[in-house]
Short mmCIF file of C-alpha atoms and ligand atoms in Angstrom, two decimals:
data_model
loop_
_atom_site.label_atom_id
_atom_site.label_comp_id
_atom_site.label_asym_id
_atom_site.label_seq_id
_atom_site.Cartn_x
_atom_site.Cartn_y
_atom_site.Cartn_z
CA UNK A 1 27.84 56.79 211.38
CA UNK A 2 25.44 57.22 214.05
CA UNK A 3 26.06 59.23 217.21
CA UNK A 4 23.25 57.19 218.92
CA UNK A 5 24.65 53.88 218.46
CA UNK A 6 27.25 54.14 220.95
CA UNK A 7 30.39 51.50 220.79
CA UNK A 8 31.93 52.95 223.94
CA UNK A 9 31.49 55.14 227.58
CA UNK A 10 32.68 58.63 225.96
CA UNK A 11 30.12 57.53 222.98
CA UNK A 12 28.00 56.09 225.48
CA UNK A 13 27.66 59.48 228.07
CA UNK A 14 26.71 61.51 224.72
CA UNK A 15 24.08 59.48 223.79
CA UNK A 16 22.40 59.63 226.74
CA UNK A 17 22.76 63.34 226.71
CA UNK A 18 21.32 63.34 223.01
CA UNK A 19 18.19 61.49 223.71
CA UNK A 20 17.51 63.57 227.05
CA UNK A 21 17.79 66.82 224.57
CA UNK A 22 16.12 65.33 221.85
CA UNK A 23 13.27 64.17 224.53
CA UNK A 24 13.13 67.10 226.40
CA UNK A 25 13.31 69.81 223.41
CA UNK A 26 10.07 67.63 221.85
CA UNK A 27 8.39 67.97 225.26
CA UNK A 28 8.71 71.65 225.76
CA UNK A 29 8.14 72.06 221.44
CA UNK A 30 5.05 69.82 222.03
CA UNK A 31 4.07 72.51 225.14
CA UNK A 32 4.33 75.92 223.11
CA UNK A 33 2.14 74.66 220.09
CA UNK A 34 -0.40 73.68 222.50
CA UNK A 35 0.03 77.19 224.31
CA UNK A 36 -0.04 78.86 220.98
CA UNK A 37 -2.72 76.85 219.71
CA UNK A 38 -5.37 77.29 222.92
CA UNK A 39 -4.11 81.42 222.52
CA UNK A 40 -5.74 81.32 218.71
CA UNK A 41 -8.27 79.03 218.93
CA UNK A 42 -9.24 78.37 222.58
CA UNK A 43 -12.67 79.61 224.69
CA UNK A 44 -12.38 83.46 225.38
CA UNK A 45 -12.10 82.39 229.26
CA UNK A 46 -8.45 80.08 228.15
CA UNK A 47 -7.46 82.58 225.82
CA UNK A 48 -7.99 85.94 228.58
CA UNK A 49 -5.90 83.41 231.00
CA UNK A 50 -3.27 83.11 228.56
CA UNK A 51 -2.90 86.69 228.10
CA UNK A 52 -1.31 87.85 231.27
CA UNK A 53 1.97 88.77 232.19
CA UNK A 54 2.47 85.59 234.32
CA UNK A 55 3.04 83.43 231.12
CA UNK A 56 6.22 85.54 230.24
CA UNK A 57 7.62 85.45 233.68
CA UNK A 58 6.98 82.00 234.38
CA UNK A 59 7.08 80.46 230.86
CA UNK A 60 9.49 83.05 229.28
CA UNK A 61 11.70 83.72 232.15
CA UNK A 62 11.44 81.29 235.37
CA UNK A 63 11.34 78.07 233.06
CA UNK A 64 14.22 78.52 231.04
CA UNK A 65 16.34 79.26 233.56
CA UNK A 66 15.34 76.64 235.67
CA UNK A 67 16.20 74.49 232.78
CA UNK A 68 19.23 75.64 231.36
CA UNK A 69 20.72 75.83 234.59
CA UNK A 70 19.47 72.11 235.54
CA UNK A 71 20.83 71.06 232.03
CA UNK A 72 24.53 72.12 232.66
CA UNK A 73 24.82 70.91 236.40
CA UNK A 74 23.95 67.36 234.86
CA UNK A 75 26.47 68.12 231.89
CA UNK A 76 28.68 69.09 233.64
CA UNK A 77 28.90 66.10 235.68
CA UNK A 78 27.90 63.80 233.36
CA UNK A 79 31.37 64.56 231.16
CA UNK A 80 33.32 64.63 233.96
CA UNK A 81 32.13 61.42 235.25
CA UNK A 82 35.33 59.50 234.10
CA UNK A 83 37.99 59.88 236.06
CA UNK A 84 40.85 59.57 233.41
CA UNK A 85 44.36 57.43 234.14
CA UNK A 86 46.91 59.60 234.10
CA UNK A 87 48.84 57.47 231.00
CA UNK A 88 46.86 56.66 228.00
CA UNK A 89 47.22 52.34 227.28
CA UNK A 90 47.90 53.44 223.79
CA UNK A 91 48.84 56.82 222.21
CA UNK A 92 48.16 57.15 218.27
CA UNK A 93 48.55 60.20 216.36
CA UNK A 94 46.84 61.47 214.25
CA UNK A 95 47.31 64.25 211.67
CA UNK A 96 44.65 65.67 209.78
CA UNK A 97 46.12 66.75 206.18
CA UNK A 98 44.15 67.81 202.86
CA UNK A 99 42.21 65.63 202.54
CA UNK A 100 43.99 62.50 204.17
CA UNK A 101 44.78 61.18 207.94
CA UNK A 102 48.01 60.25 208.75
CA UNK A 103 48.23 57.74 211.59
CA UNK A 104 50.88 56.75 213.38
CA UNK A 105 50.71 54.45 216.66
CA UNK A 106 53.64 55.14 219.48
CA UNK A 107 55.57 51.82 220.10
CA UNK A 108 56.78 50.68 223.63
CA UNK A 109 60.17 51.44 222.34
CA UNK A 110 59.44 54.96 221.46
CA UNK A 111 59.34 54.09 218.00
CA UNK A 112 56.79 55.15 215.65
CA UNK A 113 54.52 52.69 213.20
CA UNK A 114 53.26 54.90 210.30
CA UNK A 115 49.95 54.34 208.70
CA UNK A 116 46.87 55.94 206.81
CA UNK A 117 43.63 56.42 206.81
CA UNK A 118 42.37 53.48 209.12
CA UNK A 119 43.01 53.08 212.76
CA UNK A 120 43.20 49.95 215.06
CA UNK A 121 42.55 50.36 218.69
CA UNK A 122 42.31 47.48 220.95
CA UNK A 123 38.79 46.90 223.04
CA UNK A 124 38.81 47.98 226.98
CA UNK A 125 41.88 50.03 226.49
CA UNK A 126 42.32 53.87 226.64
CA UNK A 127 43.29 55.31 223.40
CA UNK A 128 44.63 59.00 223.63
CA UNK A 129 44.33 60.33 219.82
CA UNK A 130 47.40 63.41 219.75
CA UNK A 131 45.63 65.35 216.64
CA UNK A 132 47.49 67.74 214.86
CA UNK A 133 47.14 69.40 211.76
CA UNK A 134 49.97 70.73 209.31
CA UNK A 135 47.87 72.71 206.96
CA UNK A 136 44.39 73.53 207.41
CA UNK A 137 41.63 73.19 210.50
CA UNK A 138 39.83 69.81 210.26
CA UNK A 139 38.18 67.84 212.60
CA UNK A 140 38.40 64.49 213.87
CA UNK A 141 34.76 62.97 214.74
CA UNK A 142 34.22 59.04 214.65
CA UNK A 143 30.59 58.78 216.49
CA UNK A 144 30.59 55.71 217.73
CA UNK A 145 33.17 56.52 220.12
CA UNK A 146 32.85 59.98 220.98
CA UNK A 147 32.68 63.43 220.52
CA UNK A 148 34.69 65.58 217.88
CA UNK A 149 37.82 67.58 218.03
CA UNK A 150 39.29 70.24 216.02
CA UNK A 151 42.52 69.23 214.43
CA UNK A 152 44.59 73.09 214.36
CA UNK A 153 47.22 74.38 212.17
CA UNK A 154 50.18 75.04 215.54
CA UNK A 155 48.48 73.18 218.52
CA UNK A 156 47.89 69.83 219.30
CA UNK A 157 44.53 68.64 220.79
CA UNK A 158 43.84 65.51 222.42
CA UNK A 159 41.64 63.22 223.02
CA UNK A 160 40.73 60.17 225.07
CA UNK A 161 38.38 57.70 223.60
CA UNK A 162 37.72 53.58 225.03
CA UNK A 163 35.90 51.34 222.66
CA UNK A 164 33.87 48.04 224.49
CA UNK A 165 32.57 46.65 221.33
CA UNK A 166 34.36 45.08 218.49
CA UNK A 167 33.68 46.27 215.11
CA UNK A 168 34.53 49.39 212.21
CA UNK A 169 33.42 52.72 212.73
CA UNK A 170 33.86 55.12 210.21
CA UNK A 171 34.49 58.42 210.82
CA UNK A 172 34.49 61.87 208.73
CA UNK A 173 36.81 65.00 209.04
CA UNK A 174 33.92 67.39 210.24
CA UNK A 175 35.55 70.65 209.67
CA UNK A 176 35.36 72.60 206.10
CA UNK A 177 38.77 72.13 205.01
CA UNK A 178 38.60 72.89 201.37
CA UNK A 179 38.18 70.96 198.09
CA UNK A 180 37.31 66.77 198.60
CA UNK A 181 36.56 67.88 202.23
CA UNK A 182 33.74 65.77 202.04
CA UNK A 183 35.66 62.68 200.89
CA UNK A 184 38.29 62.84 203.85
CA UNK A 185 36.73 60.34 206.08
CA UNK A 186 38.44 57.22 208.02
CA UNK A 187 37.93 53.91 209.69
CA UNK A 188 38.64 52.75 213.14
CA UNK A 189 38.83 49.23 213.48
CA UNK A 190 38.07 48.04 217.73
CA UNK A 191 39.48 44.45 218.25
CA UNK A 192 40.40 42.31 221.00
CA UNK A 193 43.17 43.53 222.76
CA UNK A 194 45.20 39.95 222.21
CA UNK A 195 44.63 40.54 218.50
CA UNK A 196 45.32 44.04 218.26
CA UNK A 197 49.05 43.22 219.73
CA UNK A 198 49.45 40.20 217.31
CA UNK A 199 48.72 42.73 214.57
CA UNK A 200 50.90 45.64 215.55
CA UNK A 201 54.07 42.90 216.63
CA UNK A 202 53.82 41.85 212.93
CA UNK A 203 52.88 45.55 211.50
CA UNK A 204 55.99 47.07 212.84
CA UNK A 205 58.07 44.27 211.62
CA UNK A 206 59.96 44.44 207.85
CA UNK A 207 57.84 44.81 205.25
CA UNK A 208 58.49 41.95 203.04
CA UNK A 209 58.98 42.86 199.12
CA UNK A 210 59.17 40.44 196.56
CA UNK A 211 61.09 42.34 193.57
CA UNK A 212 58.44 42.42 191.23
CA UNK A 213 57.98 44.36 188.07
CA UNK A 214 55.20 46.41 189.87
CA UNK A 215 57.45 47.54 192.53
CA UNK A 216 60.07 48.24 189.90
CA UNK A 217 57.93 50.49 187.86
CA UNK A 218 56.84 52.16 191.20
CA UNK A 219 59.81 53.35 191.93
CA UNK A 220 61.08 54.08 188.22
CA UNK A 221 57.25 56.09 187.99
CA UNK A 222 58.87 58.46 191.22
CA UNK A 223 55.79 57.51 193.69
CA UNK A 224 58.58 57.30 196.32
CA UNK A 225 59.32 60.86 196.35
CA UNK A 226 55.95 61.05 198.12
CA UNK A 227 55.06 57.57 199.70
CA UNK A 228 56.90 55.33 201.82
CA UNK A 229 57.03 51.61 201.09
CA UNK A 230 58.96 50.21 204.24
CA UNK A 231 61.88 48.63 202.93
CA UNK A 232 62.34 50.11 199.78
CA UNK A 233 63.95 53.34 198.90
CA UNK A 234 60.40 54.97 198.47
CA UNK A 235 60.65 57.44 201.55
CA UNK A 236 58.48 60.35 200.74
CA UNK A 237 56.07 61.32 203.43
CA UNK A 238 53.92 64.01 201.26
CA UNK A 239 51.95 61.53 200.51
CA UNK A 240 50.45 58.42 202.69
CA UNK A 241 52.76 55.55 204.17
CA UNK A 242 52.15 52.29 201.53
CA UNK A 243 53.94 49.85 203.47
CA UNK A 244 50.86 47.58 204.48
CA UNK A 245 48.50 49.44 202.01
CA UNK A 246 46.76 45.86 200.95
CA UNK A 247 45.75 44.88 204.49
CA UNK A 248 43.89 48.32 205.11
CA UNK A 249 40.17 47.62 204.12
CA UNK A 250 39.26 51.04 202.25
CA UNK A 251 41.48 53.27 199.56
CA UNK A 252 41.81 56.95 199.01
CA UNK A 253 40.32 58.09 202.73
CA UNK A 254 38.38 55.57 203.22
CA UNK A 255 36.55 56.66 199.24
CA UNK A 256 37.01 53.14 197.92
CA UNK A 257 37.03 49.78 198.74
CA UNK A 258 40.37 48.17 198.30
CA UNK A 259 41.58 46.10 195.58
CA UNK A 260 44.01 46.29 193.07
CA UNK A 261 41.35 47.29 190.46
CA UNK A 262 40.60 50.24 192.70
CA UNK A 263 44.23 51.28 192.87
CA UNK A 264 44.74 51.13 189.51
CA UNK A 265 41.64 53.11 188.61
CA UNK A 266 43.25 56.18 191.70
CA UNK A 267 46.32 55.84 189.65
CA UNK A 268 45.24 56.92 186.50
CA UNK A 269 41.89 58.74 187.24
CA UNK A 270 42.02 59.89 190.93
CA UNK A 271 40.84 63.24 190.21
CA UNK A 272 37.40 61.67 188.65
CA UNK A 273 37.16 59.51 191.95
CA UNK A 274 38.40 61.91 194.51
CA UNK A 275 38.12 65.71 192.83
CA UNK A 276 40.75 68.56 193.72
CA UNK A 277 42.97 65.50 195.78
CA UNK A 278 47.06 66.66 195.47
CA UNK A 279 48.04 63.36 193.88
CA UNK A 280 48.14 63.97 190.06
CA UNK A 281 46.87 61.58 187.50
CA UNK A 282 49.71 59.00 185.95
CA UNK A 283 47.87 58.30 182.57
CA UNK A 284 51.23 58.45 180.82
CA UNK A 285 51.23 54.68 182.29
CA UNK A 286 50.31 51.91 179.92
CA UNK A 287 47.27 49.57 181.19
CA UNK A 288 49.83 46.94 181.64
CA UNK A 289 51.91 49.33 183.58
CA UNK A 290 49.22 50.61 186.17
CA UNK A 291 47.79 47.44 186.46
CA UNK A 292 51.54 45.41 187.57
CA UNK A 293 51.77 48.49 190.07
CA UNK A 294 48.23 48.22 191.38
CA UNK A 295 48.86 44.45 191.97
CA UNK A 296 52.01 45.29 193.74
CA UNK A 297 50.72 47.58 196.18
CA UNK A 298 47.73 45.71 196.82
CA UNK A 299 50.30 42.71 197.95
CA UNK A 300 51.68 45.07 200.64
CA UNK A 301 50.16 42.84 203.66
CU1 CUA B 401 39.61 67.79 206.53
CU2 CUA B 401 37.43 68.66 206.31
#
C-alpha cells in the first residue's frame, strides 16, 4: 500500500499534495536547524542579529501565516478540482463489519450482487463506494485510489473514487475497531471496463453446484445459518456471502491466500490464523470432513 503510488486522479491529487508537504515541511525543518544552529554556534555579530524581535514576528508570526493560508487556498482548490457527474457509473456498497467487508455491487436492474472482501471496479469509470457500518467505526482507505473514509455505526458516507490503471490494490480498515482490527484489510481489483461487465454478467448469474459430499457436509455442519451459498439453502448473512468464494484471490479479509488448503486450515484453526474473529473453530470435523468441504468451497467459481 503506498499513498504515493497513485493508480488514479483522487489518488493522483493527494500525492501531489503529499510530496509538496513532505518537500516543503523538509525545507522549512532544514531552515530552523540552520537558524538554531548559527544562534549556538555562529560569530557574536550572526548570533546578536538573530536575537531580535524581528525573527519572531517575521519567522514566528508573518511566515506561518503566509503559509498556512497559501497551503489551504491551493487545497482547497486542488480537491475540488473534479467536477463530479451527478450519477456514479457504478455504485458498490460497502459495509464495514468486525473484522470483515461486505460488498455488494448495485445491478442495472436494481438488484443486488453480494460479495466479500475483494472489490472489482472497472478502469475510467466512477465508482461511488456507499460505506456503512452495522457495528463499530472503521474506516475504509485503499491508497492507491484515494483518501480514507470513516465507515459509522447510523450514517452512511460516501465516496467517489476512478481508477486509470489496471491492477490490485489492497486496502486496510484504518480505524481501531477492536480485536483482529489489524487483519481486516481488502483488495480492489481495477480491470478493463469490457472485462469487468463480462465478469459481473456471469457473477450475478446461478451459481452452479455440483452435489458433492463437501457441500453436503456444509450444510449438515450448519455453515448456512451464517453464509450464503447462492443456490443452496445456505442463506445466512452473519457471516460472508460464499457463492463465488474460489474465484476471490485472498481468504479471511484478505489474511490468506486462497486455496482449499487455506480454507480448511480457517475451518478448523481460524482463531490461530485470524485471533478474536466471530467464526468459531469446527475441530469436531474429521480431516476427511474439513478437507471435502474446503474443496467444495474452493470450487465456488
Ligand atoms: Cu475495522 Cu478497524
Amino acid at each position: 500500500m503506498n499513498v504515493l503510488d497513485p493508480a488514479g486522479p483522487d489518488a493522483g491529487r493527494l500525492a501531489e499534495l503529499s510530496w509538496i508537504l513532505f518537500i516543503g515541511g523538509g525545507a522549512i525543518f532544514a531552515l530552523v536547524l540552520a537558524i538554531t544552529f548559527f544562534a549556538m554556534q555562529g560569530s557574536d555579530r550572526s548570533r546578536k542579529r538573530l536575537s531580535g524581535n524581528w525573527l519572531v514576528w517575521t519567522g514566528g508570526i508573518a511566515f506561518p501565516v503566509a503559509v498556512l493560508t497559501g497551503l489551504l487556498v491551493y487545497g482547497l482548490l486542488l480537491m475540488g478540482a473534479e467536477s463530479r457527474p451527478a450519477e456514479p457509473d457504478l455504485r458498490v456498497h460497502v459495509e464495514g463489519r468486525q473484522w470483515w467487508w461486505r460488498v455488494s455491487y448495485e445491478e442495472p436492474d436494481g438488484s443486488r450482487l453480494e460479495s466479500a472482501n475483494e472489490i472489482r471496479i472497472p478502469l475510467g469509470r466512477e465508482v461511488e463506494f456507499v460505506l456503512t457500518s452495522p457495528d463499530v467505526i472503521h474506516s475504509f482507505w485503499v491508497p492507491s485510489l484515494g483518501g480514507k473514509l470513516d465507515m459509522i455505526p447510523g450514517r452512511t458516507n460516501r465516496l467517489r473514487l476512478t481508477a486509470d490503471r489496471p491492477g490490485v490494490y489492497r486496502g486496510q480498515c484504518a480505524e481501531y475497531c477492536g480485536g483482529p482490527h489489524a487483519l481486516m484489510a481488502l483488495e480492489v481489483i481495477a480491470m478493463p471496463a469490457g472485462e469487468f461487465d463480462a465478469w459481473r454478467a456471469q457473477a450475478s448469474s446461478p451459481v452452479e453446484n455440483a452435489p458433492a459430499r463437501g457441500g453436503e457436509l456444509f450444510l449438515a455442519t450448519g455453515c448456512g445459518s451464517c453464509h450464503t451459498v447462492r443456490g443452496t439453502s445456505a442463506a445466512g448473512t452473519i457471516g460472508p456471502d460464499l457463492s463465488r468464494l474460489g474465484e476471490r484471490r485472498q481468504l479471511a479479509a484478505a489474511r490468506l491466500p486462497m486455496s482449499a488448503e487455506n480454507i480448511a486450515r480457517f475451518i478448523t484453526h481460524g482463531q490461530d490464523i485470524k485471533p478474536g474473529n466471530l467464526m468459531p473453530e469446527f475441530r469436531f470435523l474429521t480431516a476427511d470432513e474439513t478437507a471435502a468441504i474446503a474443496s467444495y468451497l474452493a470450487e465456488l467459481k
